[in-house]
PDB file of C-alpha atoms in Angstrom:
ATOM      1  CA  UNK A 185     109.290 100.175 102.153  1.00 56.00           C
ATOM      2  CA  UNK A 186     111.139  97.278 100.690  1.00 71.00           C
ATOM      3  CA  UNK A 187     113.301  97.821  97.626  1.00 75.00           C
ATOM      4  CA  UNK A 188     113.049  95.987  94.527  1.00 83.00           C
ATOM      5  CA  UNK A 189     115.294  94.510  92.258  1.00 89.00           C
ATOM      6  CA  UNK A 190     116.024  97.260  89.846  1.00 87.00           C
ATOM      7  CA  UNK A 191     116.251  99.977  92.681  1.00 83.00           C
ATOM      8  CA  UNK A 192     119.126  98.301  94.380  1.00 84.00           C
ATOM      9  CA  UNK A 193     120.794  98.023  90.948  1.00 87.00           C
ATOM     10  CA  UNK A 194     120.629 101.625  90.184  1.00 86.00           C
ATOM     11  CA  UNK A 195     121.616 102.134  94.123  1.00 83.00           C
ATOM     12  CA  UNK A 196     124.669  99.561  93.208  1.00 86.00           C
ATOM     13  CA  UNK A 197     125.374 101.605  90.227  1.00 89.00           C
ATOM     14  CA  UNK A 198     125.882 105.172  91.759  1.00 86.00           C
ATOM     15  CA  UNK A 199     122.322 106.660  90.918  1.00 85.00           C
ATOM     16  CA  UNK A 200     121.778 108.586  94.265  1.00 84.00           C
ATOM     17  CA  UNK A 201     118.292 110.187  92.879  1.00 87.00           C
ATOM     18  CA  UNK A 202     116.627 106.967  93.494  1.00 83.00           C
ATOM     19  CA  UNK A 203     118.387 106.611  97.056  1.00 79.00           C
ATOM     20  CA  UNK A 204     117.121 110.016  97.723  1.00 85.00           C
ATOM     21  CA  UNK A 205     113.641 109.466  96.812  1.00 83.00           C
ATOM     22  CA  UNK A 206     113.278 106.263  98.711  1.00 78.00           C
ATOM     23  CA  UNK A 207     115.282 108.167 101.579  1.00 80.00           C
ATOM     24  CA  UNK A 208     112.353 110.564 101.719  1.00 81.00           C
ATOM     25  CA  UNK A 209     109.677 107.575 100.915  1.00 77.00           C
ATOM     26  CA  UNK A 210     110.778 106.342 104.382  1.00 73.00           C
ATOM     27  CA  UNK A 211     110.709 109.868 106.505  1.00 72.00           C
ATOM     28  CA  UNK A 212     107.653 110.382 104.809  1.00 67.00           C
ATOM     29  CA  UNK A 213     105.954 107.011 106.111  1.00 61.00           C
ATOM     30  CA  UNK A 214     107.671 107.445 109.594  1.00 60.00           C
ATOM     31  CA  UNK A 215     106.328 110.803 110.530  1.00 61.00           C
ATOM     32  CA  UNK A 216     103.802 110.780 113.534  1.00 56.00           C
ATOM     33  CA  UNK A 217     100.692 112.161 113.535  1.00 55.00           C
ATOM     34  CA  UNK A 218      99.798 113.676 117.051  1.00 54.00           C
ATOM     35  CA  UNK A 219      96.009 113.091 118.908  1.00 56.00           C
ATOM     36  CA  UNK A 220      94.377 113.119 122.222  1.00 56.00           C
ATOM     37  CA  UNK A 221      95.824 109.459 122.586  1.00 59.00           C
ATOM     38  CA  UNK A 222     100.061 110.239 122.568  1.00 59.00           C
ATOM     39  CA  UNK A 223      99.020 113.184 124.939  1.00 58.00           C
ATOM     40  CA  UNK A 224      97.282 111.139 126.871  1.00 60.00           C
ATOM     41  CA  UNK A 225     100.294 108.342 126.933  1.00 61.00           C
ATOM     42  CA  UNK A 226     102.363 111.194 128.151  1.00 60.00           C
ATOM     43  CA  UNK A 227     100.460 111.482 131.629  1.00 67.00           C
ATOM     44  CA  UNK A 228     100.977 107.722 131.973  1.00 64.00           C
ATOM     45  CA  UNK A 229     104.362 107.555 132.079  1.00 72.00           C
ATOM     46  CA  UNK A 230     106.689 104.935 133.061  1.00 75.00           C
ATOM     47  CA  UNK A 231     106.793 105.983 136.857  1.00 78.00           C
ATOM     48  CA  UNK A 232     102.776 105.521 137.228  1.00 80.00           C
ATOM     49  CA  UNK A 233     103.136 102.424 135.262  1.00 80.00           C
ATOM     50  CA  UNK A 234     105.447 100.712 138.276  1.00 84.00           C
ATOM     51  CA  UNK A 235     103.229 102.631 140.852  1.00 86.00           C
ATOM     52  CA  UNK A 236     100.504 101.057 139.638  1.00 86.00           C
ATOM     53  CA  UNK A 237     101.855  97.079 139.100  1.00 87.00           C
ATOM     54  CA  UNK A 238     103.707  97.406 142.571  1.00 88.00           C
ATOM     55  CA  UNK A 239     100.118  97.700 144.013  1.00 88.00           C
ATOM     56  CA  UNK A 240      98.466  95.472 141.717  1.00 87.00           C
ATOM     57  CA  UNK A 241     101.512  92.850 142.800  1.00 87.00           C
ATOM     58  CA  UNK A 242     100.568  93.656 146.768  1.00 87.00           C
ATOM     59  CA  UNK A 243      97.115  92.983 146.234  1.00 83.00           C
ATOM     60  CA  UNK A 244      97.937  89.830 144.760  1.00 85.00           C
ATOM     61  CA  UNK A 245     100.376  88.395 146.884  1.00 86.00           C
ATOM     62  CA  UNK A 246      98.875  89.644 150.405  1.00 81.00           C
ATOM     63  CA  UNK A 247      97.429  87.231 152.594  1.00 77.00           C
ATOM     64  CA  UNK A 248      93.776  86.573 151.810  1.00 68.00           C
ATOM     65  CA  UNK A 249      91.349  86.866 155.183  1.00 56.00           C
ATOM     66  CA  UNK A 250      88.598  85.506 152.744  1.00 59.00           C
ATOM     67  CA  UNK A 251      88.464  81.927 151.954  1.00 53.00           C
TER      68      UNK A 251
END
């Protein structure tokens, strides 16, 4: 959330309430909302990932019998 003009003023000025609700503006919007799909990240994880593009780079860079 981008601050306007007269927030930063009353920021500048000492007003902490309005730092503290745009504090909690923020958390609010960065929360994460779990489903199937971050679970299912979690199984691929970084380890599969390289498992999986060091034989994807094999099968691309072995010789070819086929022409």
């Amino acid at each position: 959330m981008a601050l306007n003009l007269p927030q930063i003023v009353q920021i500048l000025e000492g007003d902490e309430s309005i730092l503290e609700y745009v504090t909690k503006r923020q958390k609010s919007k960065l929360q994460r909302t779990y489903s199937e799909e971050l679970f299912d990240a979690d199984e691929y994880n970084s380890t599969k990932y390289l498992s999986d593009r060091d034989k994807q780079l094999e099968f691309v860079l072995s010789p070819s019998n086929e022409f």
